[in-house]
Coordinates of C-alpha atoms and ligand atoms in Angstrom, one line a residue:
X4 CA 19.1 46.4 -38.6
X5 CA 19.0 45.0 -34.9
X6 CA 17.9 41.1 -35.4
X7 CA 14.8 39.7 -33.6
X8 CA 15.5 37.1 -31.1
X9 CA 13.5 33.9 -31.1
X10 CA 13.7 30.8 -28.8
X11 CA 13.1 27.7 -30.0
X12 CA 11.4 24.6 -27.8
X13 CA 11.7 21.6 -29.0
X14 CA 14.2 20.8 -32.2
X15 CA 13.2 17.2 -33.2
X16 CA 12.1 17.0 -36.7
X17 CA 10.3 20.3 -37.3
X18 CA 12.5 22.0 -35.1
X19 CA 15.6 20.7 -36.3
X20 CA 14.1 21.5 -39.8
X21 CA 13.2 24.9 -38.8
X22 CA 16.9 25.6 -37.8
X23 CA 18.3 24.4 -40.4
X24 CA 16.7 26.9 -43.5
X25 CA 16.5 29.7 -41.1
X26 CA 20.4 29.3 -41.4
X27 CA 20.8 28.2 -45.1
X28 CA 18.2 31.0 -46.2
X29 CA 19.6 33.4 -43.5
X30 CA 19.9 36.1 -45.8
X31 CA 16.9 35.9 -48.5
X32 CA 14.9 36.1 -45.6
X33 CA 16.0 38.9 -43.8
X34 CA 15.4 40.5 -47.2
X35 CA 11.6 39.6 -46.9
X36 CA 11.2 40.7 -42.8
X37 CA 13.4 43.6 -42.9
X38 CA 15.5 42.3 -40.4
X39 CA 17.2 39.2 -39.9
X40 CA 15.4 36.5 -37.4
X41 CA 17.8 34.9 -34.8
X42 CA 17.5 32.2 -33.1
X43 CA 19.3 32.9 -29.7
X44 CA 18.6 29.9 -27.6
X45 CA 17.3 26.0 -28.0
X46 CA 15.3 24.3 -25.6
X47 CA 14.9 20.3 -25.9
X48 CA 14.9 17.6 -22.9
X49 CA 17.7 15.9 -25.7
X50 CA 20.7 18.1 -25.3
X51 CA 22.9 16.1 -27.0
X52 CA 20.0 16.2 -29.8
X53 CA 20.5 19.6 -29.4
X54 CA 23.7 20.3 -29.7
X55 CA 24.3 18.0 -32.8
X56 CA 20.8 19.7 -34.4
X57 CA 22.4 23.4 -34.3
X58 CA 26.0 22.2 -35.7
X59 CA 27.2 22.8 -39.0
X60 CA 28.9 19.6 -40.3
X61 CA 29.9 18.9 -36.9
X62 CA 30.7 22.7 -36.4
X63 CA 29.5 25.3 -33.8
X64 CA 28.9 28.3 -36.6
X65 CA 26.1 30.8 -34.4
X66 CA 26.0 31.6 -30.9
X67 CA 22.9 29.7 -29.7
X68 CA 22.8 28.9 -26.1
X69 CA 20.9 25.3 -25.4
X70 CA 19.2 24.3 -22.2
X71 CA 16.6 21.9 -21.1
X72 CA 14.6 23.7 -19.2
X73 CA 12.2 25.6 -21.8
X74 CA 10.3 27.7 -18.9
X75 CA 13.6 29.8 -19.1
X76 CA 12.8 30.8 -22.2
X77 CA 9.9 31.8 -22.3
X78 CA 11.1 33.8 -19.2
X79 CA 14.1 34.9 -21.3
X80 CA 13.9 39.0 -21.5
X81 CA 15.7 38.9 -24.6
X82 CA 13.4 35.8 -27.2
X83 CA 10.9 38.1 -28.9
X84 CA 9.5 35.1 -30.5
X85 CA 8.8 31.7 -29.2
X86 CA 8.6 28.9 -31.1
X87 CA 6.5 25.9 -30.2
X88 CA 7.6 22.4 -31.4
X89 CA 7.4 20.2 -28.4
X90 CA 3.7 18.7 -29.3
X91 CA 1.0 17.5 -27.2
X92 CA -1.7 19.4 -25.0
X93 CA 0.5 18.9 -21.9
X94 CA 3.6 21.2 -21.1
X95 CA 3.1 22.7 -24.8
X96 CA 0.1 24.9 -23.5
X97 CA 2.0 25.9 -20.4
X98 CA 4.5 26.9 -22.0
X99 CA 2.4 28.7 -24.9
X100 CA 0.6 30.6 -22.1
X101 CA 3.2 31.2 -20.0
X102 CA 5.6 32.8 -23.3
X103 CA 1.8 35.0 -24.0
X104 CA 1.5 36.5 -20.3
X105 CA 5.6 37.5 -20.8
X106 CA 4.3 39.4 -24.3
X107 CA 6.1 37.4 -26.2
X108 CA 4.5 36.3 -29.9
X109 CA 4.2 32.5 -30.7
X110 CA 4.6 30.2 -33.4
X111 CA 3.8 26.8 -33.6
X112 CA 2.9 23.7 -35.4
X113 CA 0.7 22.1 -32.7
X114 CA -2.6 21.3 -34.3
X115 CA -3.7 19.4 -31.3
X116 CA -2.9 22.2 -29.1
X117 CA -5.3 24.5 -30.9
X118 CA -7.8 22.5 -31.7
X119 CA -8.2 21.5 -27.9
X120 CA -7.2 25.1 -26.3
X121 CA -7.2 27.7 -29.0
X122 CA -9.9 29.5 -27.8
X123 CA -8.4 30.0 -24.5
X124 CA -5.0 30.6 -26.1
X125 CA -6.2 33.3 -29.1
X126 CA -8.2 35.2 -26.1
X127 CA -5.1 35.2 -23.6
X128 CA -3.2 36.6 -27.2
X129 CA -5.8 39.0 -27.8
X130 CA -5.9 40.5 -24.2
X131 CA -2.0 40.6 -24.1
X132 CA -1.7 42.4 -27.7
X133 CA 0.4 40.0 -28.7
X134 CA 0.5 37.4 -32.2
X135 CA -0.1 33.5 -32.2
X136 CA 0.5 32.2 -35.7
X137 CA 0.3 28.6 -36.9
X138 CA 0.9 28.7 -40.7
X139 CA 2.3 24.6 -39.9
X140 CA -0.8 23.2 -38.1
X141 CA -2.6 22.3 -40.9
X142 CA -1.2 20.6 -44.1
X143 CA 2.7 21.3 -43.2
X144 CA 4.2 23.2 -46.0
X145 CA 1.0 24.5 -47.4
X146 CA -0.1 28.0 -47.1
X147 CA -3.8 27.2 -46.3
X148 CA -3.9 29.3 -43.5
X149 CA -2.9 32.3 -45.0
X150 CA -5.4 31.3 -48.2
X151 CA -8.5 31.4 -45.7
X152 CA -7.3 33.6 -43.9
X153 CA -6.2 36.7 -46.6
X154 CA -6.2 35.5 -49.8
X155 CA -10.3 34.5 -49.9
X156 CA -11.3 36.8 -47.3
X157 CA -13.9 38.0 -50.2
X158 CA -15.6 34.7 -50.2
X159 CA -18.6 33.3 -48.3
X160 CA -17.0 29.9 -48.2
X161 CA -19.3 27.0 -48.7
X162 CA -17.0 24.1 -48.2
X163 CA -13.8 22.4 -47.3
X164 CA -13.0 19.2 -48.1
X165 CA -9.0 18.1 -47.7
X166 CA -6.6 15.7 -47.0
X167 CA -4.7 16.6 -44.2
X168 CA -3.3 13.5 -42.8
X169 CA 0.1 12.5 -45.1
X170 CA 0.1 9.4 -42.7
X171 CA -3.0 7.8 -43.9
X172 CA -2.8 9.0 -47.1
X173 CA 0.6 7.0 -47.5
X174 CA -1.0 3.9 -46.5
X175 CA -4.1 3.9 -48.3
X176 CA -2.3 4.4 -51.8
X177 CA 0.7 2.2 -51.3
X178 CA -1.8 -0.4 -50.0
X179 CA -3.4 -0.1 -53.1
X180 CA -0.6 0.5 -55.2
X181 CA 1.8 -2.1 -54.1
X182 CA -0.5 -4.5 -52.1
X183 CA 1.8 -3.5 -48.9
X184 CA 0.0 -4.6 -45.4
X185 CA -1.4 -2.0 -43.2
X186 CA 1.3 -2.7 -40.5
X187 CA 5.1 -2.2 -42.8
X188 CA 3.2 1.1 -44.5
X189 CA 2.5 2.7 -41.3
X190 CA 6.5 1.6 -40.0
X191 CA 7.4 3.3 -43.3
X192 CA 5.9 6.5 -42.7
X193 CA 7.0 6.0 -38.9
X194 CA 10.3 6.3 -40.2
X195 CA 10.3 8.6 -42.5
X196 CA 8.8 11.5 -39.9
X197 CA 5.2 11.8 -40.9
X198 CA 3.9 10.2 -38.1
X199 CA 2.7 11.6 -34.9
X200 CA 4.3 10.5 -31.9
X201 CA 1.4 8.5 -31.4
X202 CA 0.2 7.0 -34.2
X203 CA -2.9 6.4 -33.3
X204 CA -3.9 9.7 -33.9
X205 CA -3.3 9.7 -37.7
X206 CA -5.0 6.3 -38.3
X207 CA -7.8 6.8 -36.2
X208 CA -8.4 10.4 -38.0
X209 CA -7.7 12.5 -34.7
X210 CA -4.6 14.4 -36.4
X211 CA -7.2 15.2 -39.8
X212 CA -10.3 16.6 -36.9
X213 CA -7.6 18.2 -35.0
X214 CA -7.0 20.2 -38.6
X215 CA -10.1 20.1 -40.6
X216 CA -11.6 22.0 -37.2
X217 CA -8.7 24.9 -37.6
X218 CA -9.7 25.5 -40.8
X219 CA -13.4 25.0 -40.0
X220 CA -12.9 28.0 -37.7
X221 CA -11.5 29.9 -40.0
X222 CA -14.0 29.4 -42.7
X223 CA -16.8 30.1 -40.9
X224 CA -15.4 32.3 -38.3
X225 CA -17.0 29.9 -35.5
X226 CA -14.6 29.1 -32.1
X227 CA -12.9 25.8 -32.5
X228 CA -14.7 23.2 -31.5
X229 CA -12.8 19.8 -31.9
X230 CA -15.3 18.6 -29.1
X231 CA -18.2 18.1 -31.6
X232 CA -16.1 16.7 -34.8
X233 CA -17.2 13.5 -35.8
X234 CA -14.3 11.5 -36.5
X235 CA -13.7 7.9 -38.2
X236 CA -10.2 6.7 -39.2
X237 CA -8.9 4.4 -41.1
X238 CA -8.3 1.3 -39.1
X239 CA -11.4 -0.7 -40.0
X240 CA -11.3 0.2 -43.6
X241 CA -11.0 -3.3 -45.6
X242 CA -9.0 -3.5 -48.9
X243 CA -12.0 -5.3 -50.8
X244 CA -13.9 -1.7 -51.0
X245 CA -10.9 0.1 -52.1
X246 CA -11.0 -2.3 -54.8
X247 CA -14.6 -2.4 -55.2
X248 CA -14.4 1.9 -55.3
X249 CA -11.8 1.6 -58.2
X250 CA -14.1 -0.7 -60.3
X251 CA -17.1 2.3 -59.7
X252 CA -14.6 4.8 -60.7
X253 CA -14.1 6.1 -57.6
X254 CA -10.8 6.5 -54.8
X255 CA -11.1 6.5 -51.5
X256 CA -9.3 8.9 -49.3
X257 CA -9.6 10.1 -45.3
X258 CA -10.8 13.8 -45.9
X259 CA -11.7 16.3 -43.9
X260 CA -14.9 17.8 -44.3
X261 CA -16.6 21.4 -43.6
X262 CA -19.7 22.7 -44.5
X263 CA -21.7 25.7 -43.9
X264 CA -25.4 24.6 -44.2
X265 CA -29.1 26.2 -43.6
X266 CA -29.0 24.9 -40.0
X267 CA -25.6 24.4 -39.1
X268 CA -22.0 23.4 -39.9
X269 CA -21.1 20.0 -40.6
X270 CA -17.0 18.8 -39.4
X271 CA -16.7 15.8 -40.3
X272 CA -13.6 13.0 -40.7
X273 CA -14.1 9.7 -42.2
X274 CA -12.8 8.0 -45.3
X275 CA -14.8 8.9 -48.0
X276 CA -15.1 7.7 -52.0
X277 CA -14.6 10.7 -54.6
X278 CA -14.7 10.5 -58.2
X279 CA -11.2 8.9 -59.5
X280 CA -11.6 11.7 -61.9
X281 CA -11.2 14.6 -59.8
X282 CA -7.8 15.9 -59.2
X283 CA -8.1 15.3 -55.3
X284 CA -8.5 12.1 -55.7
X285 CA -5.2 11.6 -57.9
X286 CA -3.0 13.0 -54.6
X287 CA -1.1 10.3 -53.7
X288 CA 1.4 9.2 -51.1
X289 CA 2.3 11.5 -47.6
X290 CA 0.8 14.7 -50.3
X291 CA -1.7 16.5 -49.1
X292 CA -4.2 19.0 -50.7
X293 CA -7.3 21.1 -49.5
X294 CA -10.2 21.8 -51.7
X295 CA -11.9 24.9 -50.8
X296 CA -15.2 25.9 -52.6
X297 CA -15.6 29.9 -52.0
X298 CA -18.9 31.6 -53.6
X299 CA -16.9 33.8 -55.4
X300 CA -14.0 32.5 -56.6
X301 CA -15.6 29.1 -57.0
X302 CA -13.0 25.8 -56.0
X303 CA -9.4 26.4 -55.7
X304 CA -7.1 23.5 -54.4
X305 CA -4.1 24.0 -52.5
X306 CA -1.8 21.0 -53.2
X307 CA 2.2 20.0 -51.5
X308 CA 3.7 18.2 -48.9
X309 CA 1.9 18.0 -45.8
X310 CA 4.6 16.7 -43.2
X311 CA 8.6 16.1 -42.7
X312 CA 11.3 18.1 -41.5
X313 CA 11.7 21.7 -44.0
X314 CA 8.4 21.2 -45.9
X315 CA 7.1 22.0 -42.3
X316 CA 10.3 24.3 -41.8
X317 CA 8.9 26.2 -44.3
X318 CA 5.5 27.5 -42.6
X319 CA 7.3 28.0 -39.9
X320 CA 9.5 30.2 -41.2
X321 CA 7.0 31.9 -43.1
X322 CA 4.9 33.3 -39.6
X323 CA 8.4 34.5 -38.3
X324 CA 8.4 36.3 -41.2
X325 CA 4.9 37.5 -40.6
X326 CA 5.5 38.0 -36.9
X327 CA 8.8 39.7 -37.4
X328 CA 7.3 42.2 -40.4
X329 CA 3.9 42.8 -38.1
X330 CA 6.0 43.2 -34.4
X331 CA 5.8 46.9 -34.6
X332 CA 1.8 47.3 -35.7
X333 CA -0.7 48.3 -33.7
X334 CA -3.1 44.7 -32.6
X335 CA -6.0 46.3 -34.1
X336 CA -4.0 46.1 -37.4
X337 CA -2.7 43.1 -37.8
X338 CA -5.0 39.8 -39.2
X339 CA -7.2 38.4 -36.2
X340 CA -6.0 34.9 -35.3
X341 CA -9.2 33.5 -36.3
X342 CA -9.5 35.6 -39.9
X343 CA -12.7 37.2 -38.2
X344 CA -12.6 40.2 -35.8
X345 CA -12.6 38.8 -32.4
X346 CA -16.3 39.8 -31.7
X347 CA -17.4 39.0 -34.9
X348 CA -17.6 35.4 -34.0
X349 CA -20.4 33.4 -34.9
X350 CA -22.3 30.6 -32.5
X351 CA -23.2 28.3 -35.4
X352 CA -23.8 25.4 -34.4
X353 CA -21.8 22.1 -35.1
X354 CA -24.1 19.8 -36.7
X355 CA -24.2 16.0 -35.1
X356 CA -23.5 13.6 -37.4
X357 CA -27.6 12.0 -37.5
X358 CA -28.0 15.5 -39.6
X359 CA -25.5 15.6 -41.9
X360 CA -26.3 15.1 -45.3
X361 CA -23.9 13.0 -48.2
X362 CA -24.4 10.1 -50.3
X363 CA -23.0 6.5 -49.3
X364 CA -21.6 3.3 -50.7
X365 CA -23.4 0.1 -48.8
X366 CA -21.6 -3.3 -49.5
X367 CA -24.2 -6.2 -48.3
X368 CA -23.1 -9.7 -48.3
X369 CA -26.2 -11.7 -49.7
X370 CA -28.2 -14.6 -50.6
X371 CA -28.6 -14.6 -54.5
X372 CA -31.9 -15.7 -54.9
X373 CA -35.2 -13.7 -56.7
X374 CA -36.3 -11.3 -54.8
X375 CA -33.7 -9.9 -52.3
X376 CA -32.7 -6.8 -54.5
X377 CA -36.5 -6.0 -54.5
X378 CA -36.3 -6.2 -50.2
X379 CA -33.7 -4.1 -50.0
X380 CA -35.0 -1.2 -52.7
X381 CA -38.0 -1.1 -50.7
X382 CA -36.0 -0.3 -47.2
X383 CA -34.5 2.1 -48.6
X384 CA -37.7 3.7 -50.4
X385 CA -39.3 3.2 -47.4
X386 CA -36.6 5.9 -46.0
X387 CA -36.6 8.1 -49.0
X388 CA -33.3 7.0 -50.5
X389 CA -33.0 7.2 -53.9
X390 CA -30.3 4.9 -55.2
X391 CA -28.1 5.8 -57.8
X392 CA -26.0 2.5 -59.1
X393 CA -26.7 -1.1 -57.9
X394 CA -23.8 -3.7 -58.4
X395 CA -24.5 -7.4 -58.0
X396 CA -21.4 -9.5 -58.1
X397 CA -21.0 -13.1 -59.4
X398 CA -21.0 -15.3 -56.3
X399 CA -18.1 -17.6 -56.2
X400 CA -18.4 -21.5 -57.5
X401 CA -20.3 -23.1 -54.9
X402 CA -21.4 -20.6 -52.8
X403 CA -25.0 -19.4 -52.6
X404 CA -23.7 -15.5 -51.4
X405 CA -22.2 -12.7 -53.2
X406 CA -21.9 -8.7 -52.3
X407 CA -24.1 -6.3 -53.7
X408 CA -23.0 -2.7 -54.0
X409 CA -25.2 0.4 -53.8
X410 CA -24.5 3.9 -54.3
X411 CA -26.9 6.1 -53.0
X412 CA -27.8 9.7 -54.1
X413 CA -27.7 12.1 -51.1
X414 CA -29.3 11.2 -48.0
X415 CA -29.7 12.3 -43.8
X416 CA -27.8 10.1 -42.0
X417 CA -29.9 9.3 -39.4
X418 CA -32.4 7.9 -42.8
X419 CA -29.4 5.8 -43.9
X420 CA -28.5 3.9 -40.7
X421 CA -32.0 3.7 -40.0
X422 CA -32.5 1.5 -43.7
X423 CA -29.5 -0.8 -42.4
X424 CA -30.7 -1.5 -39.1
X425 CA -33.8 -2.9 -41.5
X426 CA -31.9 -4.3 -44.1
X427 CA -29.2 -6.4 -41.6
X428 CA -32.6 -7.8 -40.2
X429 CA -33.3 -9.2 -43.2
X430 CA -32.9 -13.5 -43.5
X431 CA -31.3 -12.6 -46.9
X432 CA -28.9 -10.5 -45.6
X433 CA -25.5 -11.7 -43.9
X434 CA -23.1 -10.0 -41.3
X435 CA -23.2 -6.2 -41.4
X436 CA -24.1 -4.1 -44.0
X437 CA -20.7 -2.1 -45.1
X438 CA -21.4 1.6 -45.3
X439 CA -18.5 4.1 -46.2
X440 CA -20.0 7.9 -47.2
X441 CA -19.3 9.4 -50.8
X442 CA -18.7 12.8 -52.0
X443 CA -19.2 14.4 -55.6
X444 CA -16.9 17.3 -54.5
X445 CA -18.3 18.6 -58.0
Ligands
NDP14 P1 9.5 15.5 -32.4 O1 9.0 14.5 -31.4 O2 10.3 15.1 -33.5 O3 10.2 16.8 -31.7 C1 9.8 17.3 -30.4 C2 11.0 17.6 -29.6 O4 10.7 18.2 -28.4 C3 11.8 16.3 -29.2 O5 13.2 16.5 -29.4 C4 11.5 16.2 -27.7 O6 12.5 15.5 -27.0 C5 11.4 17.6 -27.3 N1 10.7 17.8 -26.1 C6 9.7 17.1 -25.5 N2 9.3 17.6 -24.3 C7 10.1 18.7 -24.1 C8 10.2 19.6 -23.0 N3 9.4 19.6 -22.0 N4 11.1 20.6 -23.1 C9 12.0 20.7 -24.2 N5 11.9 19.8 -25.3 C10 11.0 18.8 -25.2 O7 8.1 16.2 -33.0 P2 7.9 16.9 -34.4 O8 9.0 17.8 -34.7 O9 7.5 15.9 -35.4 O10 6.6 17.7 -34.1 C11 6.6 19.0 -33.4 C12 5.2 19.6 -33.5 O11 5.0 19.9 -34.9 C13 4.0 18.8 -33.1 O12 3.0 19.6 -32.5 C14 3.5 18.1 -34.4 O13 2.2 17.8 -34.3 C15 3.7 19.3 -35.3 N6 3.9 18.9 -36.7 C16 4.7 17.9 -37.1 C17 4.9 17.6 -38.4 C18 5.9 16.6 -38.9 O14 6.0 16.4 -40.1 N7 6.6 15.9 -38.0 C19 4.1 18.4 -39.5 C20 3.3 19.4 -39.0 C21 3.1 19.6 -37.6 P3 12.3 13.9 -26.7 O15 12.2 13.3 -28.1 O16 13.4 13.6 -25.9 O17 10.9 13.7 -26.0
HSE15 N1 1.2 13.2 -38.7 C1 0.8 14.2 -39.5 C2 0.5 13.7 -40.9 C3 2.0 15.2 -39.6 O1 0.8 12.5 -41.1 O2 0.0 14.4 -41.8 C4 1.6 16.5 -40.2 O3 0.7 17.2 -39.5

């Protein structure tokens, strides 16, 4: 059977990864598309990278051409595929565009790309008849897409709640595991290829919006609309209320978060305490897993590596499959890029983050003295908050402070800063009033 021709741009880690168990699996998978998938030629600005990337233990063993200039091919008559792994919003969406107008089908990784342009990218696909899959976008090696996107296309799906981001996810449990600093776990990861390019974008909890609003698209069958996430990271997050979360019984974790609810949908990123006893919680180092609560089929969780070279490789590989098995169908046939028809879309609005509703964790530094407990109750009565555990710790010897901890049942936002604004003007109460957000996931 006459092999279909893909060109690759960009063959750094995922790319490299990518060639690699295209050729060790060479053969299993031509067994699963029907035809074996080629890849003809290699763009990268790295030649050299190149050229050492597609050898075989130092041997030239398939007839791939290499260049640096990637416009040629996506201008190359012969690549039926093109595969995306430069990164960025930059030259990644020319290219992506440019390889759509010359009806050729693409496949890519870039989470940032489609969370920022998908819309425009999916209609340009759409108009041209031709496929955009991104299996790797969101939680590497883990077939969420195809979940959502098939495999619970029964379900009205509630919720989404998932971490996406291996990067922080490896610094928050070896910080709490080994006592490592912030600074030599993030090198680590660095190192080992989770990280973006710029790191910043995993800490800070861009890379986990850029995702949780893919898969909030799909859910809900809403336009992407990275624009309105809310995000927090993990910068500011201070190692006393990890600790403080363990001794509640709870973990905290950066999640993702998407909700459908009577007046909008809430996208959310920000770390969050869950119950130490759900199996979420328990996913540690770069893992990743998605919890996805469907009407009918109730929660499922999708659990495995979430970054590095094949683990990536592997979605990858899996849409060229796809790609290569739907090439001949009619559009009309095929899965819609955003699991819903085209003009089935929905305008549900993105929720700001004033409405969104959740439960908190507030860590006060106070005086311990009669009455302050009673203050603070009332503040938070005051705004309808109903608390659900109260912690007072024993201050140190000699000092007249200690923290107080309270876990609140579910609240507004807007009601909960509202009570601190009241409660930091209290005389009792010093500094700023800690507030992480908690979810039951239950
Ligand atoms: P890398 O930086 O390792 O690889 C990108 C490669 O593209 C580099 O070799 C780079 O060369 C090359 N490149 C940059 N600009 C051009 C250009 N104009 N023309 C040709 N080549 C170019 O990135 P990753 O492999 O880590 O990531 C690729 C994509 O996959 C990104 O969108 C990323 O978000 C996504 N992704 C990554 C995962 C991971 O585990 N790493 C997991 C899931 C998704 P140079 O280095 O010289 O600039
Ligand atoms: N930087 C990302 C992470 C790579 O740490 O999860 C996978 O998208």
């Amino acid at each position: 059977m006459k092999p279909i021709n893909v060109g690759l741009l960009g063959i750094g880690t995922v790319g490299g990864g990518t060639f690699t168990v295209l050729r060790r699996n060479a053969e299993e998978i031509a067994r699963r598309a029907g035809r074996p998938i080629r890849i003809t030629v290699v763009a990268d600005k790295n030649l050299d990278l190149a050229r050492q990337m597609t050898e075989d233990r130092g041997q030239r063993t398939e007839e791939v051409r290499l260049t640096d200039d990637a416009f040629s091919v996506v201008a190359d008559p012969e690549v039926d595929i093109v595969i995306e792994l430069i990164g960025g919003y930059g030259v990644a969406k020319e290219l992506v565009l440019k390889a759509i107008a010359n009806g050729k089908h693409v496949v890519t990784a870039n989470k940032a790309l489609l969370a920022t342009h998908g819309n425009e990218i999916f209609k340009a696909a759409q108009d041209k008849g031709v496929m955009v899959a991104f299996e790797a976008a969101v939680a590497g090696g883990i077939p969420i897409i195809k979940a959502l996107r098939e495999g619970l296309s029964a379900n009205r799906i509630q919720w989404i709640a998932g971490i996406i981001n291996g990067t922080t996810n490896f610094i928050l449990s070896e910080m709490r595991d080994k006592g490592l600093s912030f600074d030599a776990v993030l090198k680590e990861a660095q190192r080992l290829g989770y990280a973006e390019a710029d790191p910043t974008f995993d800490i800070e909890g861009v890379d986990a919006a850029h995702k949780i609003t893919i898969l909030s698209a799909l859910a809900f069958g809403i336009p992407m609309q990275f624009d309105k996430a809310y995000i927090e990271g993990i910068s500011k997050l201070d190692a006393t209320d990890i600790r403080y979360a363990e001794q509640l019984g709870y973990r905290i974790k950066l999640l993702g978060i998407t909700k459908r609810t009577a007046e909008g949908v809430e996208l959310r990123v920000h770390p969050t305490l869950i119950p130490s006893k759900r199996l979420i919680a328990n996913v540690e180092g770069a893992m990743n897993a998605v919890l996805v609560q469907g009407d009918a089929v109730g929660s499922t969780l999708y659990y495995g590596k979430g970054a590095g070279a094949e683990p990536t490789a592997s979605a990858v590989i899996a849409d060229l499959v796809d790609v290569t098995r739907m090439h001949t169908a009619d559009p009309e046939h095929r899965v819609p890029h955003l699991a819903f028809q085209p003009d089935q879309l929905s305008d549900l609005p993105i929720l700001p983050m004033d409405e969104v509703t959740t439960s908190y964790y507030l860590r006060l530094r106070v005086q311990d003295k009669p009455g302050v407990l009673a203050d603070i109750t009332r503040i938070l009565a005051d705004e309808q908050i109903s608390i659900d555990a109260v912690i007072q710790k024993e201050p140190g010897e000699d000092e007249d402070q200690t923290d107080l901890i309270l876990l609140t049942h579910q609240t507004r936002e807007k009601r909960i800063n509202a009570a601190i604004a009241k409660v930091e003007a209290l005389p009792v109460v010093a500094g700023k009033v800690t507030r992480l957000r908690l979810e039951e996931l239950g």
